[in-house]
Structure formats: structure tokens, C-alpha cells
Amino acid sequence: MKRIATIAATIGFVLSVSANADDRFKDVKIIPQKLTSKTYMFTGAGGNIGVSAGEDGILIIDDQFAPLADKIEKALTEIQVGEPKYIINTHYHGDHTGGNEHFSHSGTIMAQHNVLKRLKSNPKIDKKALPVITYEDGISIHFNGTTMNVVHLKPGHTDGDSVVYWADDSVVHMGDLYFKDQFPYIDLKGGGSVIGYRDNVVAVLKRINNETKVIPGHGELATKADLVKFKVMMDDSINWMQQQLVQGHSLKKIKERGLPESLKSWGWSFITADKWIDTLYEDLKK
Ligand SMILES: [Zn+2]
Ligand SMILES: [Zn+2]
């Protein structure tokens, strides 16, 4: 009897965990936005998804959280029949790779070597969710009448970031190297770097033009002008923290003094002003 009670308790626990996960994503809607005749951006919860759909089939860039996979698949079906043939992961975070296991039934997952390394080291991640093709510096995909150049940049958001450039400059998917109008999350423990992050944004700015549609990791579709604004915020943040450090202020003192007025509006629920100060301080004091 005691054993049955334990089993019941365990099942109850499992059910409540999955119920919570479902609750969290229950009301999420996957919204497709058409960018060109064969390119879409999907928003839902987690990182924005890039989609190429055409005569060769479907390719997706990132796949949000695992519980959203069915909704993502349904949204894809509304554009074009068939399941994704290729999945690119811009980096290893769960809000960009959660759907991997689901989509690996039909497609081949590609990512930079370090994405595989980091996903593999997480015992909770099923083998099916791991990238099958990995690269060091990048890979070019010739699909749906265009070429998508997937380029690995030096440590920025993590140590395995890729940006995807459409060869005709129509679209770029930046992964989490861009949070539109918000302080970015920089995963220092995952190999990220504040200066590297800013330099990667500069590298993207050099390659795109005023017509390029910029898919950020988080936030609404953007333009080169929006990305320039973001780059200026990064410069201002770095310069400001470097001044604080030269003046010998402690982290506590820096927080008391607070961010300059011009930077305050970039704070949000996840990366508040204090959290942004922590990241800048931790990485730049070295
Ligand atoms: Zn993200
Ligand atoms: Zn991320």
C-alpha cells in the first residue's frame, strides 16, 4: 500500500510538472510574419524562428521551447505542407533548441561545434536533440533558390553563436546576438563576452544594408538603423563601466550611482539595470 502511495505521488508529481509546463505555454500563439516570397519570421515564446519555405522544402533557424513544437509544426503546415528538412541552432540555449528532439524526426540539425558540446554535457537532453552536422567557422546552405551563409562569430552571447545571412542581403537572423531595444543577456558562463558581443554586432552591421530585414533573437523584426541604435547602447554601456572601473568604484557603489539616464530605458524584466551592471562589471573588471 505504501508503495502504491509512493507511485501515485510520483505520478502526481510528474503530471503536475508537465501541467505547469503546458500552462506556461498554453496561451502562446505562433505568429508567422512574411519577410520575402520564401522567408518568414515566427514569434511565439523564446527565440524568434527564421523559416525558409519553397520548392526544396522547409528549413528552420531555431525551434523555441519543447512544449511549443506541435504549435510550430502546425504554423509551418499552414505555409507549406511537409516537415522541416534542416534545422539550424544559432546557439545552445533551451529557448532556441527545445524543439530539436521533435523536429529531428524529419530533419537534420546543424550548429557550431560548441553547441553540440554544451547540449551533450546536459544529461537531460536526449541524443535525438543533438546536432548531427557541426562546423567550426560556418556552413553554406543552398536551398530554395538562395544561399544561406551560416557564420560562426567569436565569443559573444555564448561561445557557439552563429548568424545566418541570406546571400542577397534580404534577411539576417542574428540569434541572441541581438535583443531589440533591450539589454541583451550575455551568458558569461557559456563562454560569452561583453566586448565580443559588441564586436559581433559591428561585424553584422558591416555586412547588411538598409533594406535587410533583421531577425533578432528576441523582440520584433528590425532594421539596420535599429541595430545601429543597439550598437551605440553597447558602446555607451562599455565606456561607462570602464570609467567606473578606472575610478576604482566597487560593484555596490556603481549600483548605487546607477546607470546613466540614456541607458535606463533598455532595462526589462529579465535583464534589469542591476543585472546589466553585474554582467558589465563581471566581464570588464578582468
Ligand atoms: Zn534566447
Ligand atoms: Zn540565448
JSON list of N, CA and C in Angstrom, two decimals, residues 28-73:
[
{"chain": "A", "resi": 28, "resn": "VAL", "atom": "N", "xyz": [0.37, 30.54, -25.63]},
{"chain": "A", "resi": 28, "resn": "VAL", "atom": "CA", "xyz": [1.34, 31.08, -26.61]},
{"chain": "A", "resi": 28, "resn": "VAL", "atom": "C", "xyz": [0.83, 30.81, -28.02]},
{"chain": "A", "resi": 29, "resn": "LYS", "atom": "N", "xyz": [0.86, 31.84, -28.84]},
{"chain": "A", "resi": 29, "resn": "LYS", "atom": "CA", "xyz": [0.48, 31.68, -30.24]},
{"chain": "A", "resi": 29, "resn": "LYS", "atom": "C", "xyz": [1.72, 31.87, -31.11]},
{"chain": "A", "resi": 30, "resn": "ILE", "atom": "N", "xyz": [1.87, 31.01, -32.07]},
{"chain": "A", "resi": 30, "resn": "ILE", "atom": "CA", "xyz": [2.99, 31.16, -33.01]},
{"chain": "A", "resi": 30, "resn": "ILE", "atom": "C", "xyz": [2.50, 32.06, -34.16]},
{"chain": "A", "resi": 31, "resn": "ILE", "atom": "N", "xyz": [3.11, 33.22, -34.29]},
{"chain": "A", "resi": 31, "resn": "ILE", "atom": "CA", "xyz": [2.65, 34.18, -35.30]},
{"chain": "A", "resi": 31, "resn": "ILE", "atom": "C", "xyz": [3.68, 34.26, -36.44]},
{"chain": "A", "resi": 32, "resn": "PRO", "atom": "N", "xyz": [3.26, 33.88, -37.64]},
{"chain": "A", "resi": 32, "resn": "PRO", "atom": "CA", "xyz": [4.19, 33.98, -38.78]},
{"chain": "A", "resi": 32, "resn": "PRO", "atom": "C", "xyz": [4.15, 35.39, -39.39]},
{"chain": "A", "resi": 33, "resn": "GLN", "atom": "N", "xyz": [5.31, 35.85, -39.80]},
{"chain": "A", "resi": 33, "resn": "GLN", "atom": "CA", "xyz": [5.39, 37.16, -40.47]},
{"chain": "A", "resi": 33, "resn": "GLN", "atom": "C", "xyz": [6.17, 36.93, -41.75]},
{"chain": "A", "resi": 34, "resn": "LYS", "atom": "N", "xyz": [5.59, 37.30, -42.88]},
{"chain": "A", "resi": 34, "resn": "LYS", "atom": "CA", "xyz": [6.26, 37.05, -44.17]},
{"chain": "A", "resi": 34, "resn": "LYS", "atom": "C", "xyz": [7.29, 38.14, -44.43]},
{"chain": "A", "resi": 35, "resn": "LEU", "atom": "N", "xyz": [8.53, 37.75, -44.73]},
{"chain": "A", "resi": 35, "resn": "LEU", "atom": "CA", "xyz": [9.60, 38.72, -44.96]},
{"chain": "A", "resi": 35, "resn": "LEU", "atom": "C", "xyz": [9.92, 38.86, -46.44]},
{"chain": "A", "resi": 36, "resn": "THR", "atom": "N", "xyz": [9.97, 37.74, -47.14]},
{"chain": "A", "resi": 36, "resn": "THR", "atom": "CA", "xyz": [10.17, 37.75, -48.60]},
{"chain": "A", "resi": 36, "resn": "THR", "atom": "C", "xyz": [9.27, 36.63, -49.13]},
{"chain": "A", "resi": 37, "resn": "SER", "atom": "N", "xyz": [9.33, 36.36, -50.46]},
{"chain": "A", "resi": 37, "resn": "SER", "atom": "CA", "xyz": [8.41, 35.35, -51.00]},
{"chain": "A", "resi": 37, "resn": "SER", "atom": "C", "xyz": [8.61, 33.97, -50.36]},
{"chain": "A", "resi": 38, "resn": "LYS", "atom": "N", "xyz": [9.85, 33.69, -49.86]},
{"chain": "A", "resi": 38, "resn": "LYS", "atom": "CA", "xyz": [10.10, 32.35, -49.30]},
{"chain": "A", "resi": 38, "resn": "LYS", "atom": "C", "xyz": [10.62, 32.40, -47.86]},
{"chain": "A", "resi": 39, "resn": "THR", "atom": "N", "xyz": [10.58, 33.55, -47.25]},
{"chain": "A", "resi": 39, "resn": "THR", "atom": "CA", "xyz": [11.18, 33.68, -45.91]},
{"chain": "A", "resi": 39, "resn": "THR", "atom": "C", "xyz": [10.18, 34.25, -44.91]},
{"chain": "A", "resi": 40, "resn": "TYR", "atom": "N", "xyz": [10.18, 33.65, -43.73]},
{"chain": "A", "resi": 40, "resn": "TYR", "atom": "CA", "xyz": [9.26, 34.08, -42.67]},
{"chain": "A", "resi": 40, "resn": "TYR", "atom": "C", "xyz": [10.01, 34.21, -41.35]},
{"chain": "A", "resi": 41, "resn": "MET", "atom": "N", "xyz": [9.42, 35.00, -40.46]},
{"chain": "A", "resi": 41, "resn": "MET", "atom": "CA", "xyz": [9.87, 35.01, -39.07]},
{"chain": "A", "resi": 41, "resn": "MET", "atom": "C", "xyz": [8.67, 34.56, -38.23]},
{"chain": "A", "resi": 42, "resn": "PHE", "atom": "N", "xyz": [8.90, 33.63, -37.32]},
{"chain": "A", "resi": 42, "resn": "PHE", "atom": "CA", "xyz": [7.85, 33.18, -36.40]},
{"chain": "A", "resi": 42, "resn": "PHE", "atom": "C", "xyz": [8.18, 33.72, -35.01]},
{"chain": "A", "resi": 43, "resn": "THR", "atom": "N", "xyz": [7.18, 34.32, -34.36]},
{"chain": "A", "resi": 43, "resn": "THR", "atom": "CA", "xyz": [7.34, 34.66, -32.96]},
{"chain": "A", "resi": 43, "resn": "THR", "atom": "C", "xyz": [6.40, 33.78, -32.15]},
{"chain": "A", "resi": 44, "resn": "GLY", "atom": "N", "xyz": [6.79, 33.50, -30.91]},
{"chain": "A", "resi": 44, "resn": "GLY", "atom": "CA", "xyz": [5.97, 32.70, -30.01]},
{"chain": "A", "resi": 44, "resn": "GLY", "atom": "C", "xyz": [6.46, 32.99, -28.62]},
{"chain": "A", "resi": 45, "resn": "ALA", "atom": "N", "xyz": [7.10, 32.01, -27.97]},
{"chain": "A", "resi": 45, "resn": "ALA", "atom": "CA", "xyz": [7.80, 32.25, -26.71]},
{"chain": "A", "resi": 45, "resn": "ALA", "atom": "C", "xyz": [9.20, 31.68, -26.89]},
{"chain": "A", "resi": 46, "resn": "GLY", "atom": "N", "xyz": [10.20, 32.45, -26.48]},
{"chain": "A", "resi": 46, "resn": "GLY", "atom": "CA", "xyz": [11.58, 32.03, -26.73]},
{"chain": "A", "resi": 46, "resn": "GLY", "atom": "C", "xyz": [12.11, 32.72, -27.97]},
{"chain": "A", "resi": 47, "resn": "GLY", "atom": "N", "xyz": [13.22, 32.23, -28.46]},
{"chain": "A", "resi": 47, "resn": "GLY", "atom": "CA", "xyz": [13.90, 32.90, -29.57]},
{"chain": "A", "resi": 47, "resn": "GLY", "atom": "C", "xyz": [13.08, 32.89, -30.86]},
{"chain": "A", "resi": 48, "resn": "ASN", "atom": "N", "xyz": [13.15, 34.00, -31.59]},
{"chain": "A", "resi": 48, "resn": "ASN", "atom": "CA", "xyz": [12.44, 34.08, -32.87]},
{"chain": "A", "resi": 48, "resn": "ASN", "atom": "C", "xyz": [12.96, 33.02, -33.84]},
{"chain": "A", "resi": 49, "resn": "ILE", "atom": "N", "xyz": [12.03, 32.49, -34.64]},
{"chain": "A", "resi": 49, "resn": "ILE", "atom": "CA", "xyz": [12.38, 31.44, -35.60]},
{"chain": "A", "resi": 49, "resn": "ILE", "atom": "C", "xyz": [12.44, 32.03, -37.00]},
{"chain": "A", "resi": 50, "resn": "GLY", "atom": "N", "xyz": [13.50, 31.68, -37.75]},
{"chain": "A", "resi": 50, "resn": "GLY", "atom": "CA", "xyz": [13.58, 32.03, -39.17]},
{"chain": "A", "resi": 50, "resn": "GLY", "atom": "C", "xyz": [13.11, 30.82, -39.97]},
{"chain": "A", "resi": 51, "resn": "VAL", "atom": "N", "xyz": [12.36, 31.06, -41.04]},
{"chain": "A", "resi": 51, "resn": "VAL", "atom": "CA", "xyz": [11.84, 29.96, -41.86]},
{"chain": "A", "resi": 51, "resn": "VAL", "atom": "C", "xyz": [12.13, 30.22, -43.33]},
{"chain": "A", "resi": 52, "resn": "SER", "atom": "N", "xyz": [12.66, 29.22, -44.02]},
{"chain": "A", "resi": 52, "resn": "SER", "atom": "CA", "xyz": [12.74, 29.25, -45.48]},
{"chain": "A", "resi": 52, "resn": "SER", "atom": "C", "xyz": [11.83, 28.15, -45.98]},
{"chain": "A", "resi": 53, "resn": "ALA", "atom": "N", "xyz": [10.84, 28.52, -46.80]},
{"chain": "A", "resi": 53, "resn": "ALA", "atom": "CA", "xyz": [9.89, 27.54, -47.33]},
{"chain": "A", "resi": 53, "resn": "ALA", "atom": "C", "xyz": [9.76, 27.74, -48.83]},
{"chain": "A", "resi": 54, "resn": "GLY", "atom": "N", "xyz": [9.98, 26.67, -49.59]},
{"chain": "A", "resi": 54, "resn": "GLY", "atom": "CA", "xyz": [9.91, 26.79, -51.05]},
{"chain": "A", "resi": 54, "resn": "GLY", "atom": "C", "xyz": [9.98, 25.43, -51.71]},
{"chain": "A", "resi": 55, "resn": "GLU", "atom": "N", "xyz": [10.43, 25.43, -52.98]},
{"chain": "A", "resi": 55, "resn": "GLU", "atom": "CA", "xyz": [10.41, 24.20, -53.79]},
{"chain": "A", "resi": 55, "resn": "GLU", "atom": "C", "xyz": [11.28, 23.08, -53.20]},
{"chain": "A", "resi": 56, "resn": "ASP", "atom": "N", "xyz": [12.31, 23.42, -52.45]},
{"chain": "A", "resi": 56, "resn": "ASP", "atom": "CA", "xyz": [13.18, 22.38, -51.87]},
{"chain": "A", "resi": 56, "resn": "ASP", "atom": "C", "xyz": [12.68, 21.87, -50.52]},
{"chain": "A", "resi": 57, "resn": "GLY", "atom": "N", "xyz": [11.70, 22.54, -49.97]},
{"chain": "A", "resi": 57, "resn": "GLY", "atom": "CA", "xyz": [11.18, 22.13, -48.66]},
{"chain": "A", "resi": 57, "resn": "GLY", "atom": "C", "xyz": [11.32, 23.23, -47.64]},
{"chain": "A", "resi": 58, "resn": "ILE", "atom": "N", "xyz": [11.38, 22.82, -46.37]},
{"chain": "A", "resi": 58, "resn": "ILE", "atom": "CA", "xyz": [11.38, 23.79, -45.26]},
{"chain": "A", "resi": 58, "resn": "ILE", "atom": "C", "xyz": [12.68, 23.68, -44.47]},
{"chain": "A", "resi": 59, "resn": "LEU", "atom": "N", "xyz": [13.21, 24.83, -44.13]},
{"chain": "A", "resi": 59, "resn": "LEU", "atom": "CA", "xyz": [14.37, 24.92, -43.23]},
{"chain": "A", "resi": 59, "resn": "LEU", "atom": "C", "xyz": [13.99, 25.89, -42.12]},
{"chain": "A", "resi": 60, "resn": "ILE", "atom": "N", "xyz": [14.33, 25.55, -40.87]},
{"chain": "A", "resi": 60, "resn": "ILE", "atom": "CA", "xyz": [14.05, 26.50, -39.79]},
{"chain": "A", "resi": 60, "resn": "ILE", "atom": "C", "xyz": [15.34, 26.84, -39.03]},
{"chain": "A", "resi": 61, "resn": "ILE", "atom": "N", "xyz": [15.38, 28.06, -38.56]},
{"chain": "A", "resi": 61, "resn": "ILE", "atom": "CA", "xyz": [16.50, 28.51, -37.73]},
{"chain": "A", "resi": 61, "resn": "ILE", "atom": "C", "xyz": [15.96, 28.69, -36.32]},
{"chain": "A", "resi": 62, "resn": "ASP", "atom": "N", "xyz": [16.40, 27.84, -35.41]},
{"chain": "A", "resi": 62, "resn": "ASP", "atom": "CA", "xyz": [15.96, 27.77, -34.01]},
{"chain": "A", "resi": 62, "resn": "ASP", "atom": "C", "xyz": [14.53, 27.21, -33.89]},
{"chain": "A", "resi": 63, "resn": "ASP", "atom": "N", "xyz": [14.23, 26.65, -32.70]},
{"chain": "A", "resi": 63, "resn": "ASP", "atom": "CA", "xyz": [12.92, 25.99, -32.57]},
{"chain": "A", "resi": 63, "resn": "ASP", "atom": "C", "xyz": [12.28, 26.15, -31.19]},
{"chain": "A", "resi": 64, "resn": "GLN", "atom": "N", "xyz": [12.61, 27.25, -30.48]},
{"chain": "A", "resi": 64, "resn": "GLN", "atom": "CA", "xyz": [11.93, 27.64, -29.24]},
{"chain": "A", "resi": 64, "resn": "GLN", "atom": "C", "xyz": [11.91, 26.51, -28.20]},
{"chain": "A", "resi": 65, "resn": "PHE", "atom": "N", "xyz": [10.85, 26.47, -27.37]},
{"chain": "A", "resi": 65, "resn": "PHE", "atom": "CA", "xyz": [10.77, 25.51, -26.26]},
{"chain": "A", "resi": 65, "resn": "PHE", "atom": "C", "xyz": [10.08, 24.21, -26.70]},
{"chain": "A", "resi": 66, "resn": "ALA", "atom": "N", "xyz": [10.48, 23.10, -26.09]},
{"chain": "A", "resi": 66, "resn": "ALA", "atom": "CA", "xyz": [9.92, 21.80, -26.46]},
{"chain": "A", "resi": 66, "resn": "ALA", "atom": "C", "xyz": [8.39, 21.76, -26.47]},
{"chain": "A", "resi": 67, "resn": "PRO", "atom": "N", "xyz": [7.69, 22.29, -25.45]},
{"chain": "A", "resi": 67, "resn": "PRO", "atom": "CA", "xyz": [6.22, 22.18, -25.45]},
{"chain": "A", "resi": 67, "resn": "PRO", "atom": "C", "xyz": [5.55, 22.94, -26.60]},
{"chain": "A", "resi": 68, "resn": "LEU", "atom": "N", "xyz": [6.32, 23.76, -27.35]},
{"chain": "A", "resi": 68, "resn": "LEU", "atom": "CA", "xyz": [5.71, 24.52, -28.44]},
{"chain": "A", "resi": 68, "resn": "LEU", "atom": "C", "xyz": [5.87, 23.84, -29.80]},
{"chain": "A", "resi": 69, "resn": "ALA", "atom": "N", "xyz": [6.57, 22.70, -29.82]},
{"chain": "A", "resi": 69, "resn": "ALA", "atom": "CA", "xyz": [6.92, 22.08, -31.10]},
{"chain": "A", "resi": 69, "resn": "ALA", "atom": "C", "xyz": [5.69, 21.79, -31.98]},
{"chain": "A", "resi": 70, "resn": "ASP", "atom": "N", "xyz": [4.61, 21.28, -31.36]},
{"chain": "A", "resi": 70, "resn": "ASP", "atom": "CA", "xyz": [3.41, 20.97, -32.16]},
{"chain": "A", "resi": 70, "resn": "ASP", "atom": "C", "xyz": [2.81, 22.24, -32.77]},
{"chain": "A", "resi": 71, "resn": "LYS", "atom": "N", "xyz": [2.80, 23.31, -31.97]},
{"chain": "A", "resi": 71, "resn": "LYS", "atom": "CA", "xyz": [2.25, 24.58, -32.49]},
{"chain": "A", "resi": 71, "resn": "LYS", "atom": "C", "xyz": [3.12, 25.13, -33.63]},
{"chain": "A", "resi": 72, "resn": "ILE", "atom": "N", "xyz": [4.42, 24.98, -33.46]},
{"chain": "A", "resi": 72, "resn": "ILE", "atom": "CA", "xyz": [5.34, 25.46, -34.52]},
{"chain": "A", "resi": 72, "resn": "ILE", "atom": "C", "xyz": [5.11, 24.65, -35.79]},
{"chain": "A", "resi": 73, "resn": "GLU", "atom": "N", "xyz": [4.98, 23.34, -35.61]},
{"chain": "A", "resi": 73, "resn": "GLU", "atom": "CA", "xyz": [4.76, 22.48, -36.77]},
{"chain": "A", "resi": 73, "resn": "GLU", "atom": "C", "xyz": [3.45, 22.84, -37.49]}
]
